[in-house]
mmCIF file of C-alpha atoms in Angstrom:
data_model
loop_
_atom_site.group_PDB
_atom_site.id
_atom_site.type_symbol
_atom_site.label_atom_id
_atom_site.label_comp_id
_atom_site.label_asym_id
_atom_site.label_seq_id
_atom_site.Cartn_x
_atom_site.Cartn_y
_atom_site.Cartn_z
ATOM 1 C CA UNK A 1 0.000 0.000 0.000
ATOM 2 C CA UNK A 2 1.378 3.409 -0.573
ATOM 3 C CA UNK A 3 2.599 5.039 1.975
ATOM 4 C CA UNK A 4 1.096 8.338 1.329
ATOM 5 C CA UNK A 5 -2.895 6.473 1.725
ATOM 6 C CA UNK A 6 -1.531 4.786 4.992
ATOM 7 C CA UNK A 7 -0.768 8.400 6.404
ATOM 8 C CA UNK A 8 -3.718 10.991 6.307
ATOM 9 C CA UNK A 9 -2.158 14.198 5.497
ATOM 10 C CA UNK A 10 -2.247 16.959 8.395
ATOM 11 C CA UNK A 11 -5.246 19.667 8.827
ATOM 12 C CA UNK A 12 -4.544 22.919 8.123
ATOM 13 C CA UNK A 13 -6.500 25.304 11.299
ATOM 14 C CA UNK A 14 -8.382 28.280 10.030
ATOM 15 C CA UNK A 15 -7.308 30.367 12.765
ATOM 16 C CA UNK A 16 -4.030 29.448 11.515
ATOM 17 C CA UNK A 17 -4.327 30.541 7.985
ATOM 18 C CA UNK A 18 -6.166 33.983 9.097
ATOM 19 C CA UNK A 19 -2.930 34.956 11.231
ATOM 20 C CA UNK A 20 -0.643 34.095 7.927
ATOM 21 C CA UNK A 21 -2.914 36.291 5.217
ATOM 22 C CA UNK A 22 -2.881 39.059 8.235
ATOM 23 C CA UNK A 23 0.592 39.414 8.184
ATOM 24 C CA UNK A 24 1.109 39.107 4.604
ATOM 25 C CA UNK A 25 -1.516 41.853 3.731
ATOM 26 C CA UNK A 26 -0.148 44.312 6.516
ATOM 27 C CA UNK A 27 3.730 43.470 6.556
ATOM 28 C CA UNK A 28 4.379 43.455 10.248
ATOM 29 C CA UNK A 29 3.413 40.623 12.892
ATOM 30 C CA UNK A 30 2.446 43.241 15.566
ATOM 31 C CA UNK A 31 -0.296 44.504 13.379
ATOM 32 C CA UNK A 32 -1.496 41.468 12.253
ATOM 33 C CA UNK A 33 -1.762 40.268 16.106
ATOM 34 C CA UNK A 34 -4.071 42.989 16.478
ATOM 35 C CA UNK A 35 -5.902 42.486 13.299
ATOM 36 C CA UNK A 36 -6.219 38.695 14.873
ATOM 37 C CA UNK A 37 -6.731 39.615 18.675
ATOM 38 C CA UNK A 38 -3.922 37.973 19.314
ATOM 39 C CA UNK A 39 -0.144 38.844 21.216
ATOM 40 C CA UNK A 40 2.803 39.004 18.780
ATOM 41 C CA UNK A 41 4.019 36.053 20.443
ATOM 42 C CA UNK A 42 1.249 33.857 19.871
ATOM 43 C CA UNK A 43 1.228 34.859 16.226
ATOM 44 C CA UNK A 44 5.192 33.594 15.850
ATOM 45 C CA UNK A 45 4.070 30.725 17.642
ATOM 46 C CA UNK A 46 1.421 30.556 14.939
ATOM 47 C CA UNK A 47 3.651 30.560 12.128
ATOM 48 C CA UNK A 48 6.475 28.785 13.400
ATOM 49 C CA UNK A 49 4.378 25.631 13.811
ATOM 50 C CA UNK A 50 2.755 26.028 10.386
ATOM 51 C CA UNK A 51 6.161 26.336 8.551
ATOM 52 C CA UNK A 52 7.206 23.340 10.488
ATOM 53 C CA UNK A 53 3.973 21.458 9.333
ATOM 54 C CA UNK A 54 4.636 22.600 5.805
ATOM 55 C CA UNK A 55 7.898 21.729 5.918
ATOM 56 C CA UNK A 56 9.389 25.331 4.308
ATOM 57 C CA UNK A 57 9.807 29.328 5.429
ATOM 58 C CA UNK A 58 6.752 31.812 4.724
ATOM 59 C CA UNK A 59 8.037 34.489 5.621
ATOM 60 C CA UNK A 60 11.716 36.756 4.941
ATOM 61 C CA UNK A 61 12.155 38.726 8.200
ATOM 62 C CA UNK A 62 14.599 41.958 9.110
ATOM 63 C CA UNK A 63 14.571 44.208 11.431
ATOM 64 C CA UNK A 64 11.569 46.714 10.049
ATOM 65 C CA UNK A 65 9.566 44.072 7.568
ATOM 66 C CA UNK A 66 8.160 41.058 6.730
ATOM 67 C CA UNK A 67 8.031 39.525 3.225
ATOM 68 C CA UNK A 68 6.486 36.464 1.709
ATOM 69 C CA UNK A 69 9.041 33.825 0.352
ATOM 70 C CA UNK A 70 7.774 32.013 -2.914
ATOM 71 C CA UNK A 71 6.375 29.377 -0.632
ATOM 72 C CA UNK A 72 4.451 31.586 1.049
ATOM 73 C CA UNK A 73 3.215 33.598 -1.852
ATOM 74 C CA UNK A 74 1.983 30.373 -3.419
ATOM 75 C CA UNK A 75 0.634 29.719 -0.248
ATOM 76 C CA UNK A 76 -1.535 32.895 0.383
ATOM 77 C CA UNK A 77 -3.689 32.006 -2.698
ATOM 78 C CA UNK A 78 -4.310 29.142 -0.997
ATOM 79 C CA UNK A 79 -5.105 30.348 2.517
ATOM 80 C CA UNK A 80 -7.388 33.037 0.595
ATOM 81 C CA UNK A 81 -9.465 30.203 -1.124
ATOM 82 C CA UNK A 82 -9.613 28.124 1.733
ATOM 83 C CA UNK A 83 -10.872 30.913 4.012
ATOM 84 C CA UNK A 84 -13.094 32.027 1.613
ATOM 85 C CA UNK A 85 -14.741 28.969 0.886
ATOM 86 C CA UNK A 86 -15.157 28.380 4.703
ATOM 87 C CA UNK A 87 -16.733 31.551 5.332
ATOM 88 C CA UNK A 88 -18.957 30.478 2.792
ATOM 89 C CA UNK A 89 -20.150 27.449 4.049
ATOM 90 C CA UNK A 90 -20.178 28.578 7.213
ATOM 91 C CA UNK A 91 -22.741 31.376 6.294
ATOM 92 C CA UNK A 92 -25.305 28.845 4.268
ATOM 93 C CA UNK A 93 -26.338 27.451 8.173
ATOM 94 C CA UNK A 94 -26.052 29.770 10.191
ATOM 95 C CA UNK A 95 -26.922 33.338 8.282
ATOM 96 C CA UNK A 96 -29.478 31.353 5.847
ATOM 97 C CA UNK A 97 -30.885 35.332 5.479
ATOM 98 C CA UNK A 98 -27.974 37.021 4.680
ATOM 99 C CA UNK A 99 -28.085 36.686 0.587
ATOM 100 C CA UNK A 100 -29.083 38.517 -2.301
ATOM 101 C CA UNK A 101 -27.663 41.555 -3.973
ATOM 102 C CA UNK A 102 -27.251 44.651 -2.619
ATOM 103 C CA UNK A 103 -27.281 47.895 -4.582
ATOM 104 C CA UNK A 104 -24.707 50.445 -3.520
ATOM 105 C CA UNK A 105 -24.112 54.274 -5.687
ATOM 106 C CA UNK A 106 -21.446 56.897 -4.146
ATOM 107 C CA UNK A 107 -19.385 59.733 -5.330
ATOM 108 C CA UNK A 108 -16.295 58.785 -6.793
ATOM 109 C CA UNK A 109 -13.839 60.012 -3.935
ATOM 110 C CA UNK A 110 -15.622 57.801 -1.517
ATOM 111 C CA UNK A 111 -15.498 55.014 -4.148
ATOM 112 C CA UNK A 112 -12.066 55.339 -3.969
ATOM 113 C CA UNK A 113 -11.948 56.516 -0.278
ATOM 114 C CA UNK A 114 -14.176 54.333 1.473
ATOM 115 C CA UNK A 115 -15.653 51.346 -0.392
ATOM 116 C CA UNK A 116 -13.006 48.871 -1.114
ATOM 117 C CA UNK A 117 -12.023 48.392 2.738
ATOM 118 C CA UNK A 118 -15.508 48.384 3.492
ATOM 119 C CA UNK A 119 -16.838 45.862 0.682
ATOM 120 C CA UNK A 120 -13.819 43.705 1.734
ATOM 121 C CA UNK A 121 -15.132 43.107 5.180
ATOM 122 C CA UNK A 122 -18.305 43.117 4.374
ATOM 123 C CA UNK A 123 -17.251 39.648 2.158
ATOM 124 C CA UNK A 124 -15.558 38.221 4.576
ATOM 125 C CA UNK A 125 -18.367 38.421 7.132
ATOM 126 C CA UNK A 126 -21.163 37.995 4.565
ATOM 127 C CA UNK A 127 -19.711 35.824 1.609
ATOM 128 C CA UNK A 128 -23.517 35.024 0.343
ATOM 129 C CA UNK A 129 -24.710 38.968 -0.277
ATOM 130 C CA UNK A 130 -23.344 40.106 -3.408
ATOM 131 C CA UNK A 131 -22.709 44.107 -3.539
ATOM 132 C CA UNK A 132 -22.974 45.999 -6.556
ATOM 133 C CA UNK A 133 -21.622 49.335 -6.745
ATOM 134 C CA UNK A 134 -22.116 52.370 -9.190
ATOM 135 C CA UNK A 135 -20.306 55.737 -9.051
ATOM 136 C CA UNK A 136 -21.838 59.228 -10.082
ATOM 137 C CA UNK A 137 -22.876 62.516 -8.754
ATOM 138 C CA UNK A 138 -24.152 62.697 -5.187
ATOM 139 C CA UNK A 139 -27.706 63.840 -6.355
ATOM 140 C CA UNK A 140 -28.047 61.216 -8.602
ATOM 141 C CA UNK A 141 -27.186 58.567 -6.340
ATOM 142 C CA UNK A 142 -29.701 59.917 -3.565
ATOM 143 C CA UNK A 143 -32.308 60.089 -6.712
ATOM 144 C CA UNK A 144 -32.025 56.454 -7.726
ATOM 145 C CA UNK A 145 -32.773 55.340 -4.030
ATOM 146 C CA UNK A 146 -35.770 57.402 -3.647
ATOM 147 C CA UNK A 147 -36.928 55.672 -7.288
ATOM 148 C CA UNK A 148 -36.062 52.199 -5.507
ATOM 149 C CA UNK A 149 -33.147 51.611 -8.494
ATOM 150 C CA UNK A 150 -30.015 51.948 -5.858
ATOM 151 C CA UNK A 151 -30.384 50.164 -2.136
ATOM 152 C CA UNK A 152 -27.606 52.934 -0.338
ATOM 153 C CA UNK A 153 -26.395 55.948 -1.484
ATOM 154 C CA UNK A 154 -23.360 57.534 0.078
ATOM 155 C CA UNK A 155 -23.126 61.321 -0.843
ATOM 156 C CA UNK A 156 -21.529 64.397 -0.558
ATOM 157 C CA UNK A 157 -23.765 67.603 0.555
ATOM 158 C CA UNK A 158 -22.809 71.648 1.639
ATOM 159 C CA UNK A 159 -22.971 71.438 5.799
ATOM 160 C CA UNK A 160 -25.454 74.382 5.512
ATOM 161 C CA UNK A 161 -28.181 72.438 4.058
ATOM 162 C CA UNK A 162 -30.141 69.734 5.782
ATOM 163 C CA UNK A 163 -30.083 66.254 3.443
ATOM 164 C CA UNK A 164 -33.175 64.755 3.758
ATOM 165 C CA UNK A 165 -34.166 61.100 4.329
ATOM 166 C CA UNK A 166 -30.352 60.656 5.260
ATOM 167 C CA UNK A 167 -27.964 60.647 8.176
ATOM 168 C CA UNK A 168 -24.449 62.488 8.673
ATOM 169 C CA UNK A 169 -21.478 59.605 8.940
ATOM 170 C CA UNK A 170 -18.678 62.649 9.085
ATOM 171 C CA UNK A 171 -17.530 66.133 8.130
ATOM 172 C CA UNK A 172 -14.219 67.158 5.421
ATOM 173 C CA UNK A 173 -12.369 69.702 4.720
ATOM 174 C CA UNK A 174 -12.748 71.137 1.233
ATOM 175 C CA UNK A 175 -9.253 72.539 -0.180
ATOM 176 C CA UNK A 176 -8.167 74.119 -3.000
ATOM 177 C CA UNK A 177 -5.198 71.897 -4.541
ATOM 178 C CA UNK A 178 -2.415 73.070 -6.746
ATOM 179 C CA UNK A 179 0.996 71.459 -7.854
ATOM 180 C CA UNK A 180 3.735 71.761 -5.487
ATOM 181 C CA UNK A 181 6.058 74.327 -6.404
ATOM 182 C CA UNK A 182 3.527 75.770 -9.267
ATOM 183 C CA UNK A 183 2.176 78.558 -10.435
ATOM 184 C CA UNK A 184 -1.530 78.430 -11.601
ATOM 185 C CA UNK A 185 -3.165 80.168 -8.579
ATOM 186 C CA UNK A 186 -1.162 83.470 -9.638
ATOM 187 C CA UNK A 187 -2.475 83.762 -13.409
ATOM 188 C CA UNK A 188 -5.271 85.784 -13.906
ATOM 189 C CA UNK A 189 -7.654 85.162 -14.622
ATOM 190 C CA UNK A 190 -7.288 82.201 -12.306
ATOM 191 C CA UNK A 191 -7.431 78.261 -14.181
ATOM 192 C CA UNK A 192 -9.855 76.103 -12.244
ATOM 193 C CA UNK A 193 -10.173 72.461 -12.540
ATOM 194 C CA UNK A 194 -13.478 71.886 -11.701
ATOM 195 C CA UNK A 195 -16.246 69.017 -12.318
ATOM 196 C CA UNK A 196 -19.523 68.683 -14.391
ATOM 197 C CA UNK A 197 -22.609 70.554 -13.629
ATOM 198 C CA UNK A 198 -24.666 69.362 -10.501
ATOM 199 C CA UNK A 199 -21.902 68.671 -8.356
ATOM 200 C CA UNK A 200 -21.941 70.582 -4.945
ATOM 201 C CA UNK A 201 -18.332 71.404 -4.332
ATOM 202 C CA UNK A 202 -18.351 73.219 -7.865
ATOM 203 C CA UNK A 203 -21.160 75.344 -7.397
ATOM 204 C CA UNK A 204 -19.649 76.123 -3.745
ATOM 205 C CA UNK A 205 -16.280 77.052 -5.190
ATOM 206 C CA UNK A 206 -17.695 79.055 -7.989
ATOM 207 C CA UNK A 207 -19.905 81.234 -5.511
ATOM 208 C CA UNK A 208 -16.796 81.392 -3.306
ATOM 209 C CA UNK A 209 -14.815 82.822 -6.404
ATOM 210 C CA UNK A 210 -17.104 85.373 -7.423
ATOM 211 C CA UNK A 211 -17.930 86.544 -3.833
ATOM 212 C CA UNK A 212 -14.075 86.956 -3.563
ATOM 213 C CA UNK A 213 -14.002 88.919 -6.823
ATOM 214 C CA UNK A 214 -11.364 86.686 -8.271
ATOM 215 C CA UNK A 215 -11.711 86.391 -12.008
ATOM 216 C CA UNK A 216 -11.571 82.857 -13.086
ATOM 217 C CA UNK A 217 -11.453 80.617 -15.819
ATOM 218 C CA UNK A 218 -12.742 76.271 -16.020
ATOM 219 C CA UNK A 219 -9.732 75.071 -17.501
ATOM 220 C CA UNK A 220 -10.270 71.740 -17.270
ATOM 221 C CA UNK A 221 -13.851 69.499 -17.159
ATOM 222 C CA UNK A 222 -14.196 66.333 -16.058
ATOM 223 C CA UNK A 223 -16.652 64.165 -13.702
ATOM 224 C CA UNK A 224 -13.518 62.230 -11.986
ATOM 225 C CA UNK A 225 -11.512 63.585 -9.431
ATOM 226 C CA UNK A 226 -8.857 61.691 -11.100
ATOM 227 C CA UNK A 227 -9.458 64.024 -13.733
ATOM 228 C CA UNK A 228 -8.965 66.729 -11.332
ATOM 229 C CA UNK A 229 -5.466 65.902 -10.123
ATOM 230 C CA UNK A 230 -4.402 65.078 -13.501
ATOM 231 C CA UNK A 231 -4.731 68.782 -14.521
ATOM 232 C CA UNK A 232 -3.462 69.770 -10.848
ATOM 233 C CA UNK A 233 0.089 67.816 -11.143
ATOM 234 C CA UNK A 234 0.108 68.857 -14.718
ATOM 235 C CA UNK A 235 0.188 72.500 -13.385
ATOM 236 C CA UNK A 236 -2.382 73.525 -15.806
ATOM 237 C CA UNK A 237 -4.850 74.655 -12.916
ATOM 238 C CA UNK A 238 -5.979 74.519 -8.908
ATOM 239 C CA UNK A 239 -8.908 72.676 -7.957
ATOM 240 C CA UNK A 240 -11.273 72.651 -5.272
ATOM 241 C CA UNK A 241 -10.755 68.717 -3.573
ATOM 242 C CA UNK A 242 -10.856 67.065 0.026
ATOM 243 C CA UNK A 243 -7.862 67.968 1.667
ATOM 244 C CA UNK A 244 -7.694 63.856 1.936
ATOM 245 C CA UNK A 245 -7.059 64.012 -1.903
ATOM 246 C CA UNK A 246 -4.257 66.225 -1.186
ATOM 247 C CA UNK A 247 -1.208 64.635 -1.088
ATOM 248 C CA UNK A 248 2.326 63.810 -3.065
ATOM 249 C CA UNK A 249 3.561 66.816 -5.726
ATOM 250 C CA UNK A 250 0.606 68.861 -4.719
ATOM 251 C CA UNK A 251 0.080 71.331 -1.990
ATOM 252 C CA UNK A 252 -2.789 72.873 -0.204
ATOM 253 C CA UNK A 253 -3.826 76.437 -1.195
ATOM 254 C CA UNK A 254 -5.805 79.258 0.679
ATOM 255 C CA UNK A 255 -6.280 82.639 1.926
ATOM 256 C CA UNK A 256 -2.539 83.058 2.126
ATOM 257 C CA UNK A 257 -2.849 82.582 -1.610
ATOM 258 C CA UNK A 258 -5.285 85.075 -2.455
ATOM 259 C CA UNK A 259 -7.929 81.725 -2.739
ATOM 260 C CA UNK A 260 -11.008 81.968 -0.909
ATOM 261 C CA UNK A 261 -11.524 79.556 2.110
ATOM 262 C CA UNK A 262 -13.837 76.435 1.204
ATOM 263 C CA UNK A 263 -15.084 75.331 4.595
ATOM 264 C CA UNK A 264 -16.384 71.535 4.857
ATOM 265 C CA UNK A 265 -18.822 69.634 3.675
ATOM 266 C CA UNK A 266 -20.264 66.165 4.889
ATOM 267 C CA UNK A 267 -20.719 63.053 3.950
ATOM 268 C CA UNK A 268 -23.850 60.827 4.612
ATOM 269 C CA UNK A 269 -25.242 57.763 4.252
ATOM 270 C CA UNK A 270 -29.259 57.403 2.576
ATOM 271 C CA UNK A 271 -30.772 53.700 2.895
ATOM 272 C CA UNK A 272 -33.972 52.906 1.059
ATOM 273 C CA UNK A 273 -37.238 52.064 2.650
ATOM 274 C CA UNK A 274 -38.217 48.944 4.571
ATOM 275 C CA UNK A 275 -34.664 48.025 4.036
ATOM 276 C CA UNK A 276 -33.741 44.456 3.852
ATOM 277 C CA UNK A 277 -31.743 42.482 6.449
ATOM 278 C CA UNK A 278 -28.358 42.532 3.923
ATOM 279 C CA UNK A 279 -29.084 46.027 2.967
ATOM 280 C CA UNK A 280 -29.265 46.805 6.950
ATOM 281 C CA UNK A 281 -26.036 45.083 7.536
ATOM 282 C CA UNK A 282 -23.749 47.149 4.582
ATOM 283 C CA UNK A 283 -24.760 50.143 5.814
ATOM 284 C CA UNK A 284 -23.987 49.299 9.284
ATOM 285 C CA UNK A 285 -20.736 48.600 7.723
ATOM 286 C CA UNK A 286 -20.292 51.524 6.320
ATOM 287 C CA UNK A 287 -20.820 53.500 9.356
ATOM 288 C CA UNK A 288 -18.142 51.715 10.939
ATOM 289 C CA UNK A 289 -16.040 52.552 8.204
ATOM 290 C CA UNK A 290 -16.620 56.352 8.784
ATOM 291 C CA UNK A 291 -16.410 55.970 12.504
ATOM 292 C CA UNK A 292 -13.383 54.646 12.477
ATOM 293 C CA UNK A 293 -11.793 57.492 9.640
ATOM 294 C CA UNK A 294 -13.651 59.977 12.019
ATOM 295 C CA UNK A 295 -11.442 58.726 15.371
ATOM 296 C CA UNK A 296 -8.125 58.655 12.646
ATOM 297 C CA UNK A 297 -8.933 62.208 11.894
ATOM 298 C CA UNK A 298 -9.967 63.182 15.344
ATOM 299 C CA UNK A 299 -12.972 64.196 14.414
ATOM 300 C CA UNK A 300 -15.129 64.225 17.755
ATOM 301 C CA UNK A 301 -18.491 65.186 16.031
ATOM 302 C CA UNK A 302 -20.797 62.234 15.942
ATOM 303 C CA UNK A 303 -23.270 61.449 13.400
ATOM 304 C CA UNK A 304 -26.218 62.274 13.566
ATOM 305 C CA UNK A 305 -29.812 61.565 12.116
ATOM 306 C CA UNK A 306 -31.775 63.859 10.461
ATOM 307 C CA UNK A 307 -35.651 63.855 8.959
#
């Protein structure tokens, strides 16, 4: 009889292969352990016995990071799969409710921003619920729940006006960016990279422009905020973005500038009627999502519900 039939292979432990994707996806074993709830020491203890089971070295270690050896990389597509597909079965007993598809729309900074992170977690805890997700203008988004076409809408609105049917998640700083080192916000008249019509931080800025009495010109058009930064880095114009955005080869810009100060705006959270259990539990993820950015930025202002 072959020997490999007499001998049952060993069992790979969930909790196990969690700890090893943790590490790989964040680089560092302390970080991980928290990720995990577990102490740094238990995690090496982790990993030490599974290299020893597989017979080979995960991970590369120095003195400031952690890489994955080509055993390891092969084995994180593994661990992935595995995890995935018990999180999965998992979820078919004991959250028989949680499936479906849920509809998602949202600006295109908090696509970017917000959404990936959040629609990663919300996979891992709710494998069955697929989430689909468009991107477009804030009033559109809100517009396509009230018709029932969109389940959430995440949107951007001015602080001085009241979103209805919707909740505040947090509050941003609007900036005006340019490229570091450049020179568009002292032509004149001024080159503004701005986005379509409809969107609220354009109509803002352009108010805030012409209450300044600063001649300006749109310079550059586009719905994306990619867009935006293009023509920012290019040096071909400033544009009004969330000081998140801000970052790299381009600088914040203000008063001290001659630009008029853009104040915040906020970001909320609309869920359709008689919302469904999945629908319930995105949004609830989402939340945590901005709760957590909120404590990051030390923003102490809590969200709040409104009519």
């Amino acid at each position: 009889m072959n020997m490999m039939m007499r001998h049952a292979l060993p069992l790979l432990e969930m909790d196990v292969l969690k700890t090893f994707v943790a590490i790989a996806e964040t680089g560092n074993f302390t970080t991980a352990a928290e990720t995990v709830y577990r102490t740094p020491s238990a995690v090496s203890m982790q990993i030490k016995k599974l290299e020893e089971l597989l017979g080979c070295t995960l991970f590369l270690r120095d003195a400031r990071s952690v890489s994955l050896t080509p055993k390891g990389e092969m084995l994180l597509g593994f661990a992935r799969r595995l995890l995935a597909l018990n999180n999965e079965t998992v979820s078919r007993f004991l959250l028989p409710d949680m499936n479906g598809v849920v509809r998602v729309g949202a600006p295109e900074d908090v696509g970017e921003r917000i959404l990936p992170d959040v629609l990663k977690r919300f996979a891992d805890s709710y494998p069955n619920v697929t989430v689909d997700v468009s991107i477009g203008m804030s009033g559109a988004m809100r517009k396509r729940v009230d018709e029932h076409r969109l389940d959430i809408a995440i949107f951007n609105s001015l602080t001085d006006i009241a979103p209805k049917n919707g909740e505040i998640l947090m509050q941003e700083k609007l900036v005006w960016a340019g490229a570091k080192c450049g020179n568009a916000h002292l032509r004149d008249p001024l080159p503004v990279s701005m986005w379509e019509d409809g969107c609220v931080w354009r109509a803002d800025a352009v108010e805030k422009l012409s209450r300044a009495g600063r001649r300006f010109r749109i310079a550059f058009l586009s719905a994306y905020t990619t867009g935006q930064r293009a023509a920012v880095l290019a040096g071909l114009a400033i544009a009004p973005l969330p000081r998140y955005l801000v970052h790299g080869e381009m600088v914040q810009l203000g008063e001290r500038d001659g630009l008029p100060d853009l104040g915040h705006y906020d970001i909320g959270l609309q869920v359709i009627d008689s919302a469904s259990a999945p629908v319930l539990a995105v949004a609830d993820h989402v939340r945590e999502a901005f709760a957590e950015l909120r404590m990051q930025s030390g923003e102490v202002r809590l969200a709040s519900a409104v009519a």
